[in-house]
PDB file of C-alpha atoms in Angstrom:
ATOM      1  CA  MET A   1      -5.064 -29.406   3.013  1.00  0.00           C
ATOM      2  CA  LEU A   2      -2.760 -29.403   0.009  1.00  0.00           C
ATOM      3  CA  GLU A   3      -4.840 -29.072  -3.164  1.00  0.00           C
ATOM      4  CA  ILE A   4      -4.218 -29.381  -6.882  1.00  0.00           C
ATOM      5  CA  ARG A   5      -4.626 -25.610  -7.254  1.00  0.00           C
ATOM      6  CA  HIS A   6      -1.696 -25.093  -4.861  1.00  0.00           C
ATOM      7  CA  LEU A   7       0.529 -27.253  -7.045  1.00  0.00           C
ATOM      8  CA  ARG A   8      -0.627 -25.342 -10.127  1.00  0.00           C
ATOM      9  CA  THR A   9       0.210 -22.098  -8.356  1.00  0.00           C
ATOM     10  CA  LEU A  10       3.776 -23.195  -7.637  1.00  0.00           C
ATOM     11  CA  SER A  11       4.208 -24.462 -11.192  1.00  0.00           C
ATOM     12  CA  ALA A  12       2.920 -21.145 -12.576  1.00  0.00           C
ATOM     13  CA  LEU A  13       5.296 -19.218 -10.312  1.00  0.00           C
ATOM     14  CA  ARG A  14       8.240 -21.189 -11.620  1.00  0.00           C
ATOM     15  CA  SER A  15       7.292 -20.947 -15.297  1.00  0.00           C
ATOM     16  CA  SER A  16       6.302 -17.268 -15.247  1.00  0.00           C
ATOM     17  CA  GLY A  17       9.052 -16.044 -12.923  1.00  0.00           C
ATOM     18  CA  SER A  18       6.998 -13.526 -10.947  1.00  0.00           C
ATOM     19  CA  LEU A  19       3.913 -13.168  -8.773  1.00  0.00           C
ATOM     20  CA  VAL A  20       2.333 -10.720 -11.212  1.00  0.00           C
ATOM     21  CA  ARG A  21       2.623 -12.979 -14.251  1.00  0.00           C
ATOM     22  CA  ALA A  22       1.679 -16.097 -12.277  1.00  0.00           C
ATOM     23  CA  ALA A  23      -1.521 -14.366 -11.160  1.00  0.00           C
ATOM     24  CA  GLN A  24      -2.283 -13.457 -14.776  1.00  0.00           C
ATOM     25  CA  LEU A  25      -1.611 -17.013 -15.908  1.00  0.00           C
ATOM     26  CA  LEU A  26      -3.948 -18.426 -13.251  1.00  0.00           C
ATOM     27  CA  ASN A  27      -6.622 -15.747 -13.797  1.00  0.00           C
ATOM     28  CA  LEU A  28      -6.304 -14.630 -10.169  1.00  0.00           C
ATOM     29  CA  THR A  29      -5.779 -11.234  -8.627  1.00  0.00           C
ATOM     30  CA  GLN A  30      -2.322 -10.710  -7.193  1.00  0.00           C
ATOM     31  CA  SER A  31      -3.815 -10.363  -3.702  1.00  0.00           C
ATOM     32  CA  ALA A  32      -5.670 -13.683  -4.060  1.00  0.00           C
ATOM     33  CA  LEU A  33      -2.491 -15.404  -5.179  1.00  0.00           C
ATOM     34  CA  SER A  34      -0.482 -13.879  -2.313  1.00  0.00           C
ATOM     35  CA  HIS A  35      -3.169 -15.000   0.149  1.00  0.00           C
ATOM     36  CA  GLN A  36      -3.031 -18.547  -1.189  1.00  0.00           C
ATOM     37  CA  ILE A  37       0.763 -18.645  -0.847  1.00  0.00           C
ATOM     38  CA  ARG A  38       0.632 -17.166   2.645  1.00  0.00           C
ATOM     39  CA  LEU A  39      -1.799 -19.884   3.788  1.00  0.00           C
ATOM     40  CA  LEU A  40       0.494 -22.567   2.401  1.00  0.00           C
ATOM     41  CA  GLU A  41       3.497 -21.076   4.172  1.00  0.00           C
ATOM     42  CA  GLU A  42       1.551 -20.914   7.426  1.00  0.00           C
ATOM     43  CA  ARG A  43       0.580 -24.555   7.010  1.00  0.00           C
ATOM     44  CA  TYR A  44       4.184 -25.702   6.468  1.00  0.00           C
ATOM     45  CA  LYS A  45       5.672 -23.052   8.772  1.00  0.00           C
ATOM     46  CA  ALA A  46       8.303 -22.173   6.165  1.00  0.00           C
ATOM     47  CA  PRO A  47       8.658 -19.826   3.161  1.00  0.00           C
ATOM     48  CA  LEU A  48       8.194 -21.377  -0.262  1.00  0.00           C
ATOM     49  CA  PHE A  49      10.530 -19.018  -2.127  1.00  0.00           C
ATOM     50  CA  GLU A  50      12.888 -16.103  -1.583  1.00  0.00           C
ATOM     51  CA  ARG A  51      10.867 -12.894  -1.790  1.00  0.00           C
ATOM     52  CA  LYS A  52      13.499 -10.647  -3.425  1.00  0.00           C
ATOM     53  CA  SER A  53      15.070 -13.112  -5.836  1.00  0.00           C
ATOM     54  CA  ILE A  54      14.866 -12.558  -9.611  1.00  0.00           C
ATOM     55  CA  PRO A  55      14.060 -15.017 -11.063  1.00  0.00           C
ATOM     56  CA  ILE A  56      12.190 -16.721  -8.231  1.00  0.00           C
ATOM     57  CA  ALA A  57      14.403 -18.988  -6.127  1.00  0.00           C
ATOM     58  CA  PHE A  58      12.455 -21.687  -4.292  1.00  0.00           C
ATOM     59  CA  THR A  59      13.335 -22.839  -0.795  1.00  0.00           C
ATOM     60  CA  ALA A  60      13.756 -26.506   0.083  1.00  0.00           C
ATOM     61  CA  THR A  61      10.069 -26.610   1.053  1.00  0.00           C
ATOM     62  CA  GLY A  62       8.950 -25.005  -2.188  1.00  0.00           C
ATOM     63  CA  SER A  63      11.243 -27.244  -4.240  1.00  0.00           C
ATOM     64  CA  ARG A  64       9.846 -30.376  -2.636  1.00  0.00           C
ATOM     65  CA  LEU A  65       6.285 -29.310  -3.425  1.00  0.00           C
ATOM     66  CA  LEU A  66       7.366 -28.544  -6.992  1.00  0.00           C
ATOM     67  CA  GLU A  67       8.676 -32.095  -7.287  1.00  0.00           C
ATOM     68  CA  LEU A  68       5.210 -33.284  -6.321  1.00  0.00           C
ATOM     69  CA  ALA A  69       3.654 -30.905  -8.847  1.00  0.00           C
ATOM     70  CA  ASP A  70       5.932 -32.251 -11.577  1.00  0.00           C
ATOM     71  CA  MET A  71       4.779 -35.790 -10.796  1.00  0.00           C
ATOM     72  CA  LEU A  72       1.056 -35.149 -10.419  1.00  0.00           C
ATOM     73  CA  LEU A  73       0.087 -32.285 -12.731  1.00  0.00           C
ATOM     74  CA  PRO A  74       1.103 -33.990 -16.010  1.00  0.00           C
ATOM     75  CA  GLU A  75      -0.905 -37.066 -15.011  1.00  0.00           C
ATOM     76  CA  ILE A  76      -3.929 -34.966 -14.049  1.00  0.00           C
ATOM     77  CA  GLU A  77      -3.762 -33.012 -17.300  1.00  0.00           C
ATOM     78  CA  LEU A  78      -3.392 -36.234 -19.302  1.00  0.00           C
ATOM     79  CA  ALA A  79      -6.419 -37.708 -17.557  1.00  0.00           C
ATOM     80  CA  GLU A  80      -8.442 -34.561 -18.250  1.00  0.00           C
ATOM     81  CA  ARG A  81      -7.535 -34.743 -21.947  1.00  0.00           C
ATOM     82  CA  ASP A  82      -8.422 -38.452 -22.034  1.00  0.00           C
ATOM     83  CA  VAL A  83     -11.816 -37.733 -20.485  1.00  0.00           C
ATOM     84  CA  ALA A  84     -12.385 -34.988 -23.075  1.00  0.00           C
ATOM     85  CA  ARG A  85     -11.475 -37.436 -25.841  1.00  0.00           C
ATOM     86  CA  LEU A  86     -13.975 -39.964 -24.511  1.00  0.00           C
ATOM     87  CA  SER A  87     -16.773 -37.395 -24.318  1.00  0.00           C
ATOM     88  CA  GLN A  88     -16.008 -35.377 -27.468  1.00  0.00           C
ATOM     89  CA  GLY A  89     -14.182 -37.835 -29.678  1.00  0.00           C
ATOM     90  CA  ASP A  90     -10.462 -38.107 -30.252  1.00  0.00           C
ATOM     91  CA  LYS A  91     -10.199 -36.630 -33.740  1.00  0.00           C
ATOM     92  CA  GLY A  92     -10.084 -33.018 -34.798  1.00  0.00           C
ATOM     93  CA  GLN A  93      -8.611 -30.386 -37.052  1.00  0.00           C
ATOM     94  CA  LEU A  94      -7.155 -27.011 -36.206  1.00  0.00           C
ATOM     95  CA  ARG A  95      -6.241 -24.819 -39.163  1.00  0.00           C
ATOM     96  CA  VAL A  96      -4.590 -21.673 -37.788  1.00  0.00           C
ATOM     97  CA  ALA A  97      -4.564 -18.336 -39.605  1.00  0.00           C
ATOM     98  CA  LEU A  98      -2.457 -15.402 -38.454  1.00  0.00           C
ATOM     99  CA  GLU A  99      -3.284 -11.729 -38.517  1.00  0.00           C
ATOM    100  CA  CYS A 100      -0.168 -11.184 -36.405  1.00  0.00           C
ATOM    101  CA  HIS A 101       2.857 -11.496 -38.716  1.00  0.00           C
ATOM    102  CA  THR A 102       5.316 -11.487 -35.823  1.00  0.00           C
ATOM    103  CA  CYS A 103       3.681 -14.464 -34.087  1.00  0.00           C
ATOM    104  CA  PHE A 104       5.619 -17.113 -36.021  1.00  0.00           C
ATOM    105  CA  ASP A 105       8.593 -17.069 -33.637  1.00  0.00           C
ATOM    106  CA  TRP A 106       6.600 -18.153 -30.604  1.00  0.00           C
ATOM    107  CA  LEU A 107       3.875 -20.087 -32.453  1.00  0.00           C
ATOM    108  CA  MET A 108       6.159 -22.855 -33.705  1.00  0.00           C
ATOM    109  CA  PRO A 109       7.143 -24.076 -30.192  1.00  0.00           C
ATOM    110  CA  VAL A 110       3.495 -23.753 -29.132  1.00  0.00           C
ATOM    111  CA  MET A 111       2.361 -25.981 -32.002  1.00  0.00           C
ATOM    112  CA  ASP A 112       5.058 -28.551 -31.161  1.00  0.00           C
ATOM    113  CA  ALA A 113       3.898 -28.671 -27.528  1.00  0.00           C
ATOM    114  CA  PHE A 114       0.268 -28.948 -28.630  1.00  0.00           C
ATOM    115  CA  ARG A 115       1.022 -31.865 -30.972  1.00  0.00           C
ATOM    116  CA  GLN A 116       2.550 -33.792 -28.067  1.00  0.00           C
ATOM    117  CA  ARG A 117      -0.603 -33.251 -25.993  1.00  0.00           C
ATOM    118  CA  TRP A 118      -3.087 -33.856 -28.839  1.00  0.00           C
ATOM    119  CA  PRO A 119      -1.347 -36.123 -31.398  1.00  0.00           C
ATOM    120  CA  GLU A 120      -4.667 -37.086 -33.003  1.00  0.00           C
ATOM    121  CA  VAL A 121      -5.608 -33.470 -33.773  1.00  0.00           C
ATOM    122  CA  GLU A 122      -4.326 -32.222 -37.119  1.00  0.00           C
ATOM    123  CA  ILE A 123      -2.903 -28.740 -36.563  1.00  0.00           C
ATOM    124  CA  ASP A 124      -1.493 -26.676 -39.382  1.00  0.00           C
ATOM    125  CA  LEU A 125      -1.003 -23.098 -40.545  1.00  0.00           C
ATOM    126  CA  VAL A 126      -3.151 -21.715 -43.331  1.00  0.00           C
ATOM    127  CA  SER A 127      -0.427 -20.742 -45.789  1.00  0.00           C
ATOM    128  CA  GLY A 128      -0.093 -17.511 -47.716  1.00  0.00           C
ATOM    129  CA  PHE A 129      -0.724 -13.882 -46.885  1.00  0.00           C
ATOM    130  CA  HIS A 130      -4.316 -12.929 -46.001  1.00  0.00           C
ATOM    131  CA  SER A 131      -5.334  -9.291 -45.696  1.00  0.00           C
ATOM    132  CA  GLU A 132      -8.542 -10.223 -43.830  1.00  0.00           C
ATOM    133  CA  PRO A 133      -8.058 -13.512 -41.928  1.00  0.00           C
ATOM    134  CA  VAL A 134     -11.602 -13.307 -40.518  1.00  0.00           C
ATOM    135  CA  ASP A 135     -12.873 -14.127 -44.019  1.00  0.00           C
ATOM    136  CA  LEU A 136     -11.154 -17.503 -43.667  1.00  0.00           C
ATOM    137  CA  LEU A 137     -13.248 -18.200 -40.574  1.00  0.00           C
ATOM    138  CA  ARG A 138     -16.433 -17.203 -42.371  1.00  0.00           C
ATOM    139  CA  SER A 139     -15.659 -19.389 -45.381  1.00  0.00           C
ATOM    140  CA  GLY A 140     -14.601 -22.374 -43.267  1.00  0.00           C
ATOM    141  CA  GLU A 141     -11.045 -22.330 -44.626  1.00  0.00           C
ATOM    142  CA  ALA A 142      -9.626 -21.719 -41.113  1.00  0.00           C
ATOM    143  CA  ASP A 143     -10.715 -22.919 -37.678  1.00  0.00           C
ATOM    144  CA  LEU A 144      -8.855 -20.359 -35.596  1.00  0.00           C
ATOM    145  CA  VAL A 145      -7.369 -16.877 -36.090  1.00  0.00           C
ATOM    146  CA  ILE A 146      -4.719 -15.272 -33.891  1.00  0.00           C
ATOM    147  CA  GLY A 147      -4.959 -11.489 -33.978  1.00  0.00           C
ATOM    148  CA  SER A 148      -7.765  -8.989 -33.342  1.00  0.00           C
ATOM    149  CA  PRO A 149     -10.957 -10.061 -31.538  1.00  0.00           C
ATOM    150  CA  TYR A 150     -13.550 -10.991 -34.156  1.00  0.00           C
ATOM    151  CA  GLY A 151     -16.725 -10.880 -32.064  1.00  0.00           C
ATOM    152  CA  PRO A 152     -19.688 -11.064 -31.892  1.00  0.00           C
ATOM    153  CA  ASP A 153     -19.968 -13.608 -34.717  1.00  0.00           C
ATOM    154  CA  PHE A 154     -17.151 -15.713 -33.225  1.00  0.00           C
ATOM    155  CA  THR A 155     -16.011 -16.821 -29.785  1.00  0.00           C
ATOM    156  CA  VAL A 156     -12.990 -14.869 -28.566  1.00  0.00           C
ATOM    157  CA  PHE A 157     -10.324 -16.055 -26.106  1.00  0.00           C
ATOM    158  CA  PRO A 158      -7.910 -13.452 -24.663  1.00  0.00           C
ATOM    159  CA  LEU A 159      -4.165 -14.070 -24.942  1.00  0.00           C
ATOM    160  CA  PHE A 160      -1.898 -11.186 -23.925  1.00  0.00           C
ATOM    161  CA  ARG A 161      -1.115  -7.471 -24.219  1.00  0.00           C
ATOM    162  CA  PHE A 162       2.195  -6.266 -25.643  1.00  0.00           C
ATOM    163  CA  GLU A 163       3.863  -2.918 -26.305  1.00  0.00           C
ATOM    164  CA  MET A 164       4.576  -1.684 -29.801  1.00  0.00           C
ATOM    165  CA  LEU A 165       8.010  -0.046 -30.047  1.00  0.00           C
ATOM    166  CA  VAL A 166       9.361   2.086 -32.872  1.00  0.00           C
ATOM    167  CA  VAL A 167      12.573   0.681 -34.309  1.00  0.00           C
ATOM    168  CA  MET A 168      15.091   2.787 -36.197  1.00  0.00           C
ATOM    169  CA  ALA A 169      18.638   2.566 -37.482  1.00  0.00           C
ATOM    170  CA  GLN A 170      21.604   3.373 -35.252  1.00  0.00           C
ATOM    171  CA  LYS A 171      22.230   7.153 -35.124  1.00  0.00           C
ATOM    172  CA  HIS A 172      18.789   7.940 -36.510  1.00  0.00           C
ATOM    173  CA  ARG A 173      17.680  11.538 -35.899  1.00  0.00           C
ATOM    174  CA  LEU A 174      15.082  10.330 -33.345  1.00  0.00           C
ATOM    175  CA  GLN A 175      17.473   8.134 -31.369  1.00  0.00           C
ATOM    176  CA  ALA A 176      18.229  10.831 -28.788  1.00  0.00           C
ATOM    177  CA  GLN A 177      14.594  11.012 -27.679  1.00  0.00           C
ATOM    178  CA  ARG A 178      13.384   8.888 -24.771  1.00  0.00           C
ATOM    179  CA  ARG A 179       9.849   8.686 -26.120  1.00  0.00           C
ATOM    180  CA  LEU A 180       8.324   9.586 -29.454  1.00  0.00           C
ATOM    181  CA  VAL A 181       5.215  11.664 -30.096  1.00  0.00           C
ATOM    182  CA  ALA A 182       3.091  11.959 -33.229  1.00  0.00           C
ATOM    183  CA  ALA A 183       4.902  15.023 -34.612  1.00  0.00           C
ATOM    184  CA  ASP A 184       8.212  13.107 -34.629  1.00  0.00           C
ATOM    185  CA  PHE A 185       6.946  10.951 -37.504  1.00  0.00           C
ATOM    186  CA  THR A 186       6.368  13.860 -39.905  1.00  0.00           C
ATOM    187  CA  GLY A 187       8.038  13.118 -43.236  1.00  0.00           C
ATOM    188  CA  GLU A 188       9.252   9.679 -42.133  1.00  0.00           C
ATOM    189  CA  THR A 189       8.816   6.496 -44.160  1.00  0.00           C
ATOM    190  CA  LEU A 190       6.914   3.915 -42.122  1.00  0.00           C
ATOM    191  CA  ILE A 191       7.695   0.311 -43.026  1.00  0.00           C
ATOM    192  CA  THR A 192       4.742  -1.978 -42.314  1.00  0.00           C
ATOM    193  CA  TYR A 193       3.317  -5.338 -43.216  1.00  0.00           C
ATOM    194  CA  PRO A 194       0.999  -5.196 -46.271  1.00  0.00           C
ATOM    195  CA  VAL A 195      -2.219  -4.885 -44.263  1.00  0.00           C
ATOM    196  CA  PRO A 196      -4.967  -2.224 -44.244  1.00  0.00           C
ATOM    197  CA  GLU A 197      -4.053   0.954 -42.344  1.00  0.00           C
ATOM    198  CA  ALA A 198      -6.950   0.346 -39.957  1.00  0.00           C
ATOM    199  CA  ARG A 199      -5.078  -2.695 -38.594  1.00  0.00           C
ATOM    200  CA  ILE A 200      -1.827  -0.818 -37.922  1.00  0.00           C
ATOM    201  CA  ASP A 201      -1.874   0.495 -34.346  1.00  0.00           C
ATOM    202  CA  LEU A 202       0.629   3.317 -34.867  1.00  0.00           C
ATOM    203  CA  ILE A 203      -1.301   4.726 -37.836  1.00  0.00           C
ATOM    204  CA  ARG A 204      -4.760   4.216 -36.356  1.00  0.00           C
ATOM    205  CA  GLU A 205      -4.041   5.354 -32.787  1.00  0.00           C
ATOM    206  CA  VAL A 206      -1.306   7.971 -33.226  1.00  0.00           C
ATOM    207  CA  LEU A 207      -0.625   9.285 -36.730  1.00  0.00           C
ATOM    208  CA  ARG A 208      -4.075   9.653 -38.317  1.00  0.00           C
ATOM    209  CA  PRO A 209      -5.703  11.350 -35.277  1.00  0.00           C
ATOM    210  CA  ALA A 210      -2.842  13.891 -35.286  1.00  0.00           C
ATOM    211  CA  GLY A 211      -3.022  14.466 -39.038  1.00  0.00           C
ATOM    212  CA  ILE A 212       0.630  13.460 -39.555  1.00  0.00           C
ATOM    213  CA  GLU A 213       1.859  13.071 -43.124  1.00  0.00           C
ATOM    214  CA  PHE A 214       4.175  10.130 -43.755  1.00  0.00           C
ATOM    215  CA  GLU A 215       5.286   7.750 -46.480  1.00  0.00           C
ATOM    216  CA  ARG A 216       4.541   4.044 -46.283  1.00  0.00           C
ATOM    217  CA  ARG A 217       6.491   1.052 -47.558  1.00  0.00           C
ATOM    218  CA  THR A 218       5.577  -2.600 -47.019  1.00  0.00           C
ATOM    219  CA  ALA A 219       7.353  -5.920 -46.490  1.00  0.00           C
ATOM    220  CA  GLU A 220       5.816  -9.292 -45.607  1.00  0.00           C
ATOM    221  CA  LEU A 221       8.567 -10.691 -43.351  1.00  0.00           C
ATOM    222  CA  THR A 222       9.743  -9.284 -40.025  1.00  0.00           C
ATOM    223  CA  VAL A 223      13.382  -9.833 -40.944  1.00  0.00           C
ATOM    224  CA  ALA A 224      12.823  -7.886 -44.180  1.00  0.00           C
ATOM    225  CA  VAL A 225      11.244  -5.019 -42.239  1.00  0.00           C
ATOM    226  CA  LEU A 226      14.229  -4.917 -39.874  1.00  0.00           C
ATOM    227  CA  GLN A 227      16.731  -5.044 -42.739  1.00  0.00           C
ATOM    228  CA  LEU A 228      15.057  -2.041 -44.344  1.00  0.00           C
ATOM    229  CA  VAL A 229      15.104  -0.214 -41.012  1.00  0.00           C
ATOM    230  CA  ALA A 230      18.781  -0.987 -40.391  1.00  0.00           C
ATOM    231  CA  SER A 231      19.681   0.233 -43.882  1.00  0.00           C
ATOM    232  CA  ARG A 232      17.939   3.568 -43.211  1.00  0.00           C
ATOM    233  CA  ARG A 233      15.039   3.053 -45.604  1.00  0.00           C
ATOM    234  CA  GLY A 234      12.541   3.991 -42.883  1.00  0.00           C
ATOM    235  CA  ILE A 235      11.296   3.192 -39.388  1.00  0.00           C
ATOM    236  CA  ALA A 236       8.826   0.576 -38.146  1.00  0.00           C
ATOM    237  CA  ALA A 237       6.604  -0.234 -35.177  1.00  0.00           C
ATOM    238  CA  LEU A 238       6.910  -3.823 -33.937  1.00  0.00           C
ATOM    239  CA  PRO A 239       6.072  -5.789 -30.770  1.00  0.00           C
ATOM    240  CA  ASN A 240       8.618  -5.546 -27.948  1.00  0.00           C
ATOM    241  CA  TRP A 241       9.180  -9.303 -27.872  1.00  0.00           C
ATOM    242  CA  ALA A 242       9.729  -9.526 -31.647  1.00  0.00           C
ATOM    243  CA  ILE A 243      12.669  -7.099 -31.704  1.00  0.00           C
ATOM    244  CA  LYS A 244      14.425  -7.887 -28.426  1.00  0.00           C
ATOM    245  CA  ASN A 245      17.336  -9.831 -29.935  1.00  0.00           C
ATOM    246  CA  TYR A 246      17.890  -7.243 -32.664  1.00  0.00           C
ATOM    247  CA  VAL A 247      17.994  -4.444 -30.088  1.00  0.00           C
ATOM    248  CA  ASP A 248      20.234  -6.425 -27.715  1.00  0.00           C
ATOM    249  CA  TYR A 249      22.777  -6.908 -30.512  1.00  0.00           C
ATOM    250  CA  ASP A 250      22.617  -3.208 -31.525  1.00  0.00           C
ATOM    251  CA  TYR A 251      21.198  -4.026 -34.959  1.00  0.00           C
ATOM    252  CA  VAL A 252      18.476  -1.409 -34.436  1.00  0.00           C
ATOM    253  CA  VAL A 253      17.349   1.057 -31.751  1.00  0.00           C
ATOM    254  CA  ALA A 254      13.884   0.946 -30.150  1.00  0.00           C
ATOM    255  CA  ARG A 255      11.833   3.723 -28.538  1.00  0.00           C
ATOM    256  CA  PRO A 256       8.344   3.724 -26.936  1.00  0.00           C
ATOM    257  CA  VAL A 257       5.517   5.911 -28.216  1.00  0.00           C
ATOM    258  CA  GLY A 258       3.733   8.379 -25.972  1.00  0.00           C
ATOM    259  CA  GLU A 259       3.758   8.826 -22.234  1.00  0.00           C
ATOM    260  CA  HIS A 260       2.218   5.441 -21.479  1.00  0.00           C
ATOM    261  CA  GLY A 261       3.392   3.506 -24.519  1.00  0.00           C
ATOM    262  CA  LEU A 262       1.449   2.098 -27.455  1.00  0.00           C
ATOM    263  CA  TRP A 263      -0.102  -1.221 -26.417  1.00  0.00           C
ATOM    264  CA  SER A 264      -1.907  -3.846 -28.442  1.00  0.00           C
ATOM    265  CA  ASP A 265      -3.957  -6.891 -27.432  1.00  0.00           C
ATOM    266  CA  LEU A 266      -3.847 -10.340 -28.985  1.00  0.00           C
ATOM    267  CA  TYR A 267      -6.764 -12.792 -29.105  1.00  0.00           C
ATOM    268  CA  VAL A 268      -7.816 -16.141 -30.501  1.00  0.00           C
ATOM    269  CA  SER A 269     -11.098 -16.191 -32.433  1.00  0.00           C
ATOM    270  CA  VAL A 270     -12.958 -19.400 -33.334  1.00  0.00           C
ATOM    271  CA  PRO A 271     -16.404 -20.249 -34.755  1.00  0.00           C
ATOM    272  CA  GLU A 272     -18.985 -20.855 -32.051  1.00  0.00           C
ATOM    273  CA  HIS A 273     -19.260 -24.587 -32.810  1.00  0.00           C
ATOM    274  CA  LEU A 274     -15.610 -25.009 -31.740  1.00  0.00           C
ATOM    275  CA  GLN A 275     -15.716 -22.928 -28.560  1.00  0.00           C
ATOM    276  CA  ASP A 276     -16.253 -25.888 -26.210  1.00  0.00           C
ATOM    277  CA  LYS A 277     -13.850 -28.283 -27.873  1.00  0.00           C
ATOM    278  CA  ALA A 278     -11.272 -29.350 -25.283  1.00  0.00           C
ATOM    279  CA  TYR A 279      -8.402 -29.227 -27.773  1.00  0.00           C
ATOM    280  CA  VAL A 280      -9.267 -25.636 -28.754  1.00  0.00           C
ATOM    281  CA  ARG A 281      -9.301 -24.484 -25.131  1.00  0.00           C
ATOM    282  CA  ASP A 282      -6.088 -26.394 -24.452  1.00  0.00           C
ATOM    283  CA  PHE A 283      -4.410 -24.753 -27.449  1.00  0.00           C
ATOM    284  CA  VAL A 284      -5.268 -21.352 -25.965  1.00  0.00           C
ATOM    285  CA  SER A 285      -3.875 -22.498 -22.596  1.00  0.00           C
ATOM    286  CA  VAL A 286      -0.616 -23.677 -24.184  1.00  0.00           C
ATOM    287  CA  ILE A 287      -0.182 -20.290 -25.903  1.00  0.00           C
ATOM    288  CA  ARG A 288      -0.734 -18.406 -22.647  1.00  0.00           C
ATOM    289  CA  GLU A 289       1.536 -20.695 -20.611  1.00  0.00           C
ATOM    290  CA  GLN A 290       4.430 -20.741 -23.071  1.00  0.00           C
ATOM    291  CA  CYS A 291       4.275 -17.034 -23.887  1.00  0.00           C
ATOM    292  CA  ALA A 292       4.113 -16.086 -20.198  1.00  0.00           C
ATOM    293  CA  ALA A 293       7.287 -18.085 -19.662  1.00  0.00           C
ATOM    294  CA  SER A 294       9.233 -17.002 -22.747  1.00  0.00           C
ATOM    295  CA  LEU A 295       8.155 -13.514 -23.908  1.00  0.00           C
ATOM    296  CA  ASP A 296       9.452 -10.484 -22.033  1.00  0.00           C
ATOM    297  CA  GLY A 297       7.236  -7.467 -21.473  1.00  0.00           C
ATOM    298  CA  ILE A 298       3.818  -9.034 -22.088  1.00  0.00           C
ATOM    299  CA  LYS A 299       0.757  -8.908 -19.828  1.00  0.00           C
ATOM    300  CA  LEU A 300      -1.671 -11.815 -19.928  1.00  0.00           C
ATOM    301  CA  LEU A 301      -5.270 -10.782 -20.531  1.00  0.00           C
ATOM    302  CA  SER A 302      -8.078 -12.151 -18.403  1.00  0.00           C
TER     303      SER A 302
END
């Protein structure tokens, strides 16, 4: 029997573009997702999509089921939100603080999508630079922080994992190397956001353990960091998705760190009294869905 979860699977496949990312989005193992698709194809005696196409190309059968998903899923989700409003009330406030400076690019479309789904919930960014956003949660000045996981005093929702890449000017002395190691940073100027060293992955995970000496310079905006890098004032470590356009247009050069790369995880933290609010959980879902569809090189956390 065709079920709602099957329609959600097809929708996730289309939005994420791959079996791996669709499984992450649905919080399934890849084998469980493949099994579900195989059962559907056996039921309809036809493939749902072309196996070797990138991005996924749906067959006529798959496309017809996607049409059904496009009709039904929005209505189901609307009904679920309406039921939540009836049981929890239809008013709310979501003041968002960012530990992640590079999140602005993808957060704006997320907030726009959320406002359409929850027009009665006031959502806004807590303005200004905050060295310790968790203090805003403790003081009640913010309802939600995107960044590190702030447990156990708060409820934490996983978002996604991303790779930190080192960016440098064209023809930098390190450009010829495929991957960088700690010793490569000796004597370099590292351009970072003005946050404590303990929150900078490259310093905490790579440079300090190796005892590497370096200079540090700060800038609050990503574009300012990249301008300093391009003008040979130093190098920086930024998320892969934040620098893609600058690398594609040869504004800067990017290199991974270490044999397996330098990876960082992103979470949403909220006070415990907000953890069961439907609009909070839906905001997390919108982030995961939109980022899975639009950000290259991320891995959704489960």
